XYZ file of C-alpha atoms in Angstrom:
430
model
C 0.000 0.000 0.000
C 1.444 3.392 -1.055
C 1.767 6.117 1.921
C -0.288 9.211 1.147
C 0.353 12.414 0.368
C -0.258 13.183 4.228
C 2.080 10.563 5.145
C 5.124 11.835 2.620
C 4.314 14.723 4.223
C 5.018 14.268 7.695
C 6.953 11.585 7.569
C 9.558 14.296 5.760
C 8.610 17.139 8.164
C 9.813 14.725 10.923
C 12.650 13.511 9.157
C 14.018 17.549 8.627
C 13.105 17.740 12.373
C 15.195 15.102 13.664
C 17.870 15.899 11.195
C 18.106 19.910 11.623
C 20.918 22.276 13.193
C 18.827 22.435 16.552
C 18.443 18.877 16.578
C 22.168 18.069 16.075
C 23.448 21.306 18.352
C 26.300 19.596 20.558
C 26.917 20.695 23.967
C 30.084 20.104 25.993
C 30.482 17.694 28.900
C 32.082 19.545 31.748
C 33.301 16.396 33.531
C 34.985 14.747 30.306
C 35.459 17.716 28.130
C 33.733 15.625 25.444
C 30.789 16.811 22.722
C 28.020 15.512 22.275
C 24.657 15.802 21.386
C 22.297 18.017 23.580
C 19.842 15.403 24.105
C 22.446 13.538 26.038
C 23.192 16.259 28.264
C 22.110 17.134 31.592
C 22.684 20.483 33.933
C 23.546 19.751 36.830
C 24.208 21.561 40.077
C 27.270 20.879 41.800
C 25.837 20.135 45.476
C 23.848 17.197 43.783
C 26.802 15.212 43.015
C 30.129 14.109 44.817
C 32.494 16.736 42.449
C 35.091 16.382 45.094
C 35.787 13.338 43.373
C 36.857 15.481 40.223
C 39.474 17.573 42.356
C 42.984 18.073 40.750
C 45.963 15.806 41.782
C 47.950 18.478 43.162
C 50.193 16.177 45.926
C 50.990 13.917 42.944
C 51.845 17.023 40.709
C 54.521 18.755 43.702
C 55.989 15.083 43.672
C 56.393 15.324 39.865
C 57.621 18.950 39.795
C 54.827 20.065 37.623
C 52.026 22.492 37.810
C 49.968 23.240 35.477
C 47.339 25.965 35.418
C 44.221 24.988 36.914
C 41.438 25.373 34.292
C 39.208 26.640 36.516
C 41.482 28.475 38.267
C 39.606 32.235 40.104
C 35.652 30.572 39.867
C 34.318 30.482 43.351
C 33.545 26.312 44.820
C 35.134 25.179 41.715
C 38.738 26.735 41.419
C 40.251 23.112 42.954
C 37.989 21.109 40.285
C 39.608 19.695 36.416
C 36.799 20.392 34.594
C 35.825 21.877 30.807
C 35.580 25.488 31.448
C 33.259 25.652 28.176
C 30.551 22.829 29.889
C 30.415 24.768 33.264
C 27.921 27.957 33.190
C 28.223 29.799 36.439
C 25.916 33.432 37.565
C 25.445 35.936 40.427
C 22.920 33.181 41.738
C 23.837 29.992 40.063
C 26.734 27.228 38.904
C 25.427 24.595 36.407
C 28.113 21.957 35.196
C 26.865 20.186 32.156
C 27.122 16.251 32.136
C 26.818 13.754 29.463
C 25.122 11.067 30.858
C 28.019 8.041 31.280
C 29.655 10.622 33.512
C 26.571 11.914 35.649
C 25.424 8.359 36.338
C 29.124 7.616 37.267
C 28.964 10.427 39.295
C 25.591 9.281 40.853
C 26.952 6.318 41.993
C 29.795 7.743 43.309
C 32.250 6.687 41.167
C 35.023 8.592 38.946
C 34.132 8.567 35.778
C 37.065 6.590 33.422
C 37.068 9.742 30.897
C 37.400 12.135 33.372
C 39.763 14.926 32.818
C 40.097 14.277 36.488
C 41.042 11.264 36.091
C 44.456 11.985 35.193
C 43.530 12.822 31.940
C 44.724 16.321 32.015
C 47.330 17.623 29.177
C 47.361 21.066 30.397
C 47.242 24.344 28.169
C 49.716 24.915 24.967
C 51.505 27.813 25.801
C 52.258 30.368 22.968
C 55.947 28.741 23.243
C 54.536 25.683 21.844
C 52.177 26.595 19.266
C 52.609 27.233 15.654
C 55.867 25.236 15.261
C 56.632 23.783 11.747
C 56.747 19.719 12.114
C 60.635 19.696 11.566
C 60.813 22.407 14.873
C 58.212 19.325 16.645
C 60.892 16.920 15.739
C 63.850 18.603 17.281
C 62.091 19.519 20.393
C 60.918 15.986 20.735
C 62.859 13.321 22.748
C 61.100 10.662 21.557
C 61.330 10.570 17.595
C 59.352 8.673 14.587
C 61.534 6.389 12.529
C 61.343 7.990 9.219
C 59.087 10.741 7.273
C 57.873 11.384 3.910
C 56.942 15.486 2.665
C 55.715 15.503 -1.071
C 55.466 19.140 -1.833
C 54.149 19.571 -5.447
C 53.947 23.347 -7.311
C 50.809 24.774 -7.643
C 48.975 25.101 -10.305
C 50.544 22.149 -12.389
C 48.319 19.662 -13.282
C 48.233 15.985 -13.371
C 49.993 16.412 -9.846
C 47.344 14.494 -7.909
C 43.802 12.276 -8.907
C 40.904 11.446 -6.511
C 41.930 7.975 -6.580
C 45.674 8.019 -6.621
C 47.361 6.521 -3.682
C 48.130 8.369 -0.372
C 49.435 6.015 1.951
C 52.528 3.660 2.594
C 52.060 0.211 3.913
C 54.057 -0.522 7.488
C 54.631 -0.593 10.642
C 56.198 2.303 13.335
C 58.692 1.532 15.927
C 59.563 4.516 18.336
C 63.357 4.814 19.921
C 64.920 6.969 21.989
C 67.126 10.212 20.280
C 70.193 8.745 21.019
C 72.200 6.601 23.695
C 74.044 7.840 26.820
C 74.546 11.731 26.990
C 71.875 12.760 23.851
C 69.281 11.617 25.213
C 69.519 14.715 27.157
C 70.736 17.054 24.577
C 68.585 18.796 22.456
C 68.046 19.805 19.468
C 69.836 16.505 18.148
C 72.610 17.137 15.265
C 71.637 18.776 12.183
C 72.563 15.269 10.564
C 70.358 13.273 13.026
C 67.621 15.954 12.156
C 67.301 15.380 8.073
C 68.167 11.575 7.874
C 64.733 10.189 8.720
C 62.965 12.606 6.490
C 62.639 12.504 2.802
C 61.400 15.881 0.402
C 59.269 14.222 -2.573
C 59.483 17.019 -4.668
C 56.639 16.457 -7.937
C 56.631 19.608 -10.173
C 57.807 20.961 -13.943
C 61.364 21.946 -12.492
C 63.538 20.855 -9.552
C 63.270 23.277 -7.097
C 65.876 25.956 -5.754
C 66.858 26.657 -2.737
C 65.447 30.403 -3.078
C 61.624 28.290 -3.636
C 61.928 25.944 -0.640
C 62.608 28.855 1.396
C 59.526 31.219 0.581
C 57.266 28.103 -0.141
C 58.029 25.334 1.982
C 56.968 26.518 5.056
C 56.475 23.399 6.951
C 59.932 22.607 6.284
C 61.179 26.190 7.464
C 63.411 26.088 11.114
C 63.274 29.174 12.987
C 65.811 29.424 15.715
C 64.144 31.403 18.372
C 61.525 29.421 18.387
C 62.958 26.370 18.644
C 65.100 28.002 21.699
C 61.998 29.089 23.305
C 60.083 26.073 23.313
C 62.835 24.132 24.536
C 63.450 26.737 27.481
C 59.756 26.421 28.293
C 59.694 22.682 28.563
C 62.662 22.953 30.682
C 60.629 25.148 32.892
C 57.586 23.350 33.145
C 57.982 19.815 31.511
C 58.567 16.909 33.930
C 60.571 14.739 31.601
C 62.445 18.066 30.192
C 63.668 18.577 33.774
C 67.256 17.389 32.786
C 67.274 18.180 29.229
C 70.050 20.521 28.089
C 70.047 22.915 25.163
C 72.399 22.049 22.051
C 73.669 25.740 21.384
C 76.226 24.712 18.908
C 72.955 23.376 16.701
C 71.046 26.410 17.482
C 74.183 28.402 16.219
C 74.076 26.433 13.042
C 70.704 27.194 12.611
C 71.233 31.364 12.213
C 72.545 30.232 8.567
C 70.221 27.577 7.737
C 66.301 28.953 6.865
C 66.443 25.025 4.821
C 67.626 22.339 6.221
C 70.013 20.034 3.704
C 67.140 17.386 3.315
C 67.225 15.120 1.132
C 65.034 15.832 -2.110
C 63.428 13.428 -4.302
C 62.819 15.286 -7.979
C 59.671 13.599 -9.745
C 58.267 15.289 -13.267
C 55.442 16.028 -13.617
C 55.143 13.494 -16.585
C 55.459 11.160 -13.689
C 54.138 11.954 -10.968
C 50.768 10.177 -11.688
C 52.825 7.104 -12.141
C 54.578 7.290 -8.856
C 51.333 8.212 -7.042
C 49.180 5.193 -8.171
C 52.281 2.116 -8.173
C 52.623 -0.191 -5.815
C 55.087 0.363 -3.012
C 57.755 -1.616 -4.242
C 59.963 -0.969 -7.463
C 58.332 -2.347 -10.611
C 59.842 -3.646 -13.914
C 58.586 -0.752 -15.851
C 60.374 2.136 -16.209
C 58.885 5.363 -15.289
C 57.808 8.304 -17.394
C 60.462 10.950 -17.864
C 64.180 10.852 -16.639
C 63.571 10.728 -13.239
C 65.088 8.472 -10.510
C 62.974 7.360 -7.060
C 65.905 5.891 -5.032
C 63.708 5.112 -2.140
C 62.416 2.354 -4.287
C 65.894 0.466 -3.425
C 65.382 0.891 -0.350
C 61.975 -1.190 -0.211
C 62.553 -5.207 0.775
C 59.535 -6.971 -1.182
C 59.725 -10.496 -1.173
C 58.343 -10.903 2.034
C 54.946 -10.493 3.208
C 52.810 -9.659 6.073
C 52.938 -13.327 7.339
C 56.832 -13.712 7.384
C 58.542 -15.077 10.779
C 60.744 -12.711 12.671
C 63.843 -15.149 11.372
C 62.307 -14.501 7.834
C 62.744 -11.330 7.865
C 65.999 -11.121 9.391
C 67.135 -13.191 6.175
C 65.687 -10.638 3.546
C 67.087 -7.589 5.281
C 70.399 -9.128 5.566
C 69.886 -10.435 1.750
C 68.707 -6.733 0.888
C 71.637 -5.595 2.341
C 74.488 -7.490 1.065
C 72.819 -7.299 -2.658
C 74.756 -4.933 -4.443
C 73.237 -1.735 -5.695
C 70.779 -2.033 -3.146
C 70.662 0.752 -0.500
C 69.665 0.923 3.109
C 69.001 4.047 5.809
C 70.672 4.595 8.667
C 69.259 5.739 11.525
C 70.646 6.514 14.543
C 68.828 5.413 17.971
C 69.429 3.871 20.965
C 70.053 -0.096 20.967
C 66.425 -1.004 21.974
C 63.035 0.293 21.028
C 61.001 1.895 23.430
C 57.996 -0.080 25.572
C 55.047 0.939 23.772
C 52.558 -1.141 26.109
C 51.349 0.806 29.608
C 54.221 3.985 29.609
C 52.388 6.795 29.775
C 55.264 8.751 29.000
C 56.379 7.191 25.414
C 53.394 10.216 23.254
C 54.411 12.846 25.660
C 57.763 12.044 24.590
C 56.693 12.278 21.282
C 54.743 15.242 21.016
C 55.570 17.605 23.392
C 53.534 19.994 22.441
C 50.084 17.954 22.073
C 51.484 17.154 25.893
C 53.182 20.507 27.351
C 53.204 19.232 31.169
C 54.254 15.422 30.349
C 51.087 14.804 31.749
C 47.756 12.985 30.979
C 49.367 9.942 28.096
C 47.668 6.860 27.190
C 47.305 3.522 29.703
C 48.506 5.284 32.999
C 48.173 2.843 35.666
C 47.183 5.783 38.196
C 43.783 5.774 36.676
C 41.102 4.465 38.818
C 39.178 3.468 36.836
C 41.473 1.949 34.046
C 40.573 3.424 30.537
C 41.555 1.251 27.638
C 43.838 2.986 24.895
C 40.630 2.545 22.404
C 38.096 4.693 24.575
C 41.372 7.047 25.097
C 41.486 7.471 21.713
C 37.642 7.953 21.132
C 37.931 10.587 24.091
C 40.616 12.708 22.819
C 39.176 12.951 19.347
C 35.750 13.951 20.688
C 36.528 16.536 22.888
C 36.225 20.481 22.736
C 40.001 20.803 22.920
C 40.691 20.017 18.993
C 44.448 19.608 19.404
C 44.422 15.746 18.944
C 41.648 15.875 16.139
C 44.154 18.851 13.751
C 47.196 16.026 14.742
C 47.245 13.491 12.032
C 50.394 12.057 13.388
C 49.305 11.364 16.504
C 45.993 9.780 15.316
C 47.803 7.266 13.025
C 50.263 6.488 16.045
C 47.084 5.828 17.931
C 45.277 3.502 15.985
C 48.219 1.297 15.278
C 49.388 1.080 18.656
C 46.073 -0.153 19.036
C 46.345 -2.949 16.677
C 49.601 -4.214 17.128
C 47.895 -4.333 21.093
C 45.321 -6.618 20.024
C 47.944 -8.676 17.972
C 49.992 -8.918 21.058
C 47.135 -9.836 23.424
C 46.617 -12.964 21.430
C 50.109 -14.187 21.074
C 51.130 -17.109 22.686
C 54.281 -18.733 24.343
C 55.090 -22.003 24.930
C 58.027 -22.895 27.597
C 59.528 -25.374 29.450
C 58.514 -25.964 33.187
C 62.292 -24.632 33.992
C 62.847 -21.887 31.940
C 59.613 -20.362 32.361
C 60.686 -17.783 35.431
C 63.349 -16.436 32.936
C 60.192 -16.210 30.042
C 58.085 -14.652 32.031
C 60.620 -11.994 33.555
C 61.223 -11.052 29.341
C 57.953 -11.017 28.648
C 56.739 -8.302 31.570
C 59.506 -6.298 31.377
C 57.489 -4.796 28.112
């Protein structure tokens, strides 16, 4: 039976209801910091619930050497409190904190809710020291680094540069080390050397460019001196784990003649650039468009696959690397990866500035309750704040923590009776 006019009628007035810019108006959760719809919010007055329970660590914080700026630092009952200023309204006559409901029935039942920002899930304000910095100035603040990067900077204006469906993404996995052993770990920036050797300028354009280009175009690649100096002097300052950090001047003295650093720039035509955006990962047999040379593509070990043992892989690196012609990067690190499972510390490390008080990093034990890396995640990307949501870095680092987690939950170990105190010492020391 066909619905009648009537029933188009309404059934579209309620669907334009349901779906209109009142209906979908987020609010922001006070408690978590999070947004959400307004439906799923509730004002509530502060009396009604135990917010003592959402009271800022501060012993923990003198032990640590750090303190951060209260957010709610000067309002009257609520200056102790780690809440969202933007979900707390407060008048002459009245304070209303605004509560999405998993925290208010948390709160109810007097409980802490797990995505508290009380719950040490407090990151702390970016300072103007730490904002606006180019990602090469992030990398040489950072004491924790990524392995390796990949820029592609293309001209504007020449076509045939990029397609809707062209590739944008390299297949792999991400390890995280330390700067450097012994004395660097504490000396920052790291060498100019150390700086440029993980990171690779993919250049695609009609012309290779000059020096004078990269310099008034390449902005994210641009190093600015003072304000590397100045972020590092802040961190110093305020940053628990910059508390014995010292400042590389001889670097920083380098840097007064060096806008560019001396990356290393890939050159790709134009006439290829399609073909280099849409191939597989690994070197084909076909020669490329143009004169134009991709030496990463020697770099790239591809008879192996996902499935390969630990041994197997040993065997094609070491084949890859005794193969003439082929080439390899060197990068320098300490001797042993860091522990990516349960340290707190290891994206504070890497991101300083996402983290400006070393504070507030994924699978702290000191929560209570726990809060799984996933619901982290989900947290961070949904709140007000929108530092986590503008970091793509950090996002990808996220999610494949979180896989190689559930790969490692799964694994299994068989031992014998007698060795099995020495396995299981290995095993929990990561």
């Amino acid at each position: 039976m066909l619905p009648t006019e009537s029933q188009k009628i309404a059934c579209l007035s309620l669907y334009r209801k349901l779906t209109s810019t009142d209906a979908l108006r987020k609010e922001t959760c006070g408690v978590c910091g999070e947004l959400s719809v307004h439906t799923n919010i509730r004002d509530v007055e502060p009396a009604s619930v135990p917010v003592s329970l959402l009271k800022a660590p501060r012993e923990l914080w003198t032990a640590l050497g750090t303190f951060p700026p209260l957010p709610m630092a000067g309002s009257e009952g609520l200056s102790e409190l780690l809440l969202e200023p933007s979900g707390v309204y407060q008048s002459q006559d009245k304070t209303v904190i605004k509560m999405c409901l998993p925290c208010l029935t948390a709160l109810q039942n007097g409980r802490m809710p797990s995505t508290a920002i009380a719950n040490h899930n407090f990151q702390g304000p970016i300072p103007p020291e730490l904002l606006d910095l180019t990602a090469i100035e992030e990398s040489m603040i950072a004491r924790c680094r990524i392995k390796s990067w990949i820029v592609q900077l293309g001209e504007i204006g020449v076509t045939g540069t990029a397609k809707p469906d062209s590739q944008r993404a390299m297949r792999g996995h991400i390890i995280s080390f330390p700067q450097r052993p012994d004395a660097a770990v504490s000396l920052l920036p790291p060498s100019i050397e150390d700086i440029v050797t993980p990171i690779c300028v993919v250049f695609v354009g009609s012309t290779k460019p000059t020096r004078e280009w990269l310099i008034q175009k390449a902005k994210p690649l641009c190093v600015r001196k003072e304000k590397v100096l100045n972020a590092l002097n802040w961190l110093k300052t305020h940053n628990r784990l910059y508390r014995n950090v010292r400042i590389n001047t001889a670097v920083l003295n380098e840097l007064d003649k060096l806008r560019i650093l001396p990356f290393r720039i890939e050159y790709v035509p134009t006439s290829a650039s399609v073909e280099a955006t849409t191939s597989r990962y690994d070197a084909t047999d076909e020669p490329a468009h143009g004169d134009c040379e991709i030496s990463f593509e020697n770099v790239i070990i591809s008879d192996v696959d996902a499935t390969s043992s630990g041994s197997e892989l040993k065997l094609a690196a070491l084949r890859h690397f005794k193969t003439q012609g082929l080439a390899y990067l060197q990068i320098p690190h300490d001797p042993f990866p860091v522990n990516e499972f349960f340290n707190p510390d290891l994206f504070p490390l890497i991101y300083p500035t996402l983290y400006p008080y070393g504070l507030g990093g994924f699978e702290d034990r000191l929560r209570n309750p726990e809060m799984s890396m996933k619901k982290h995640v989900r947290n961070l990307c949904s709140r007000k704040d929108r530092r986590f949501c503008f970091s793509s870095f950090v996002l990808f680092l996220g999610l494949q923590h979180i896989t190689k987690a559930g790969y490692a939950s799964a694994d299994k170990v068989n031992s014998a009776a007698t060795a099995f105190p020495d396995c299981r010492a290995d095993i929990f020391c990561y």
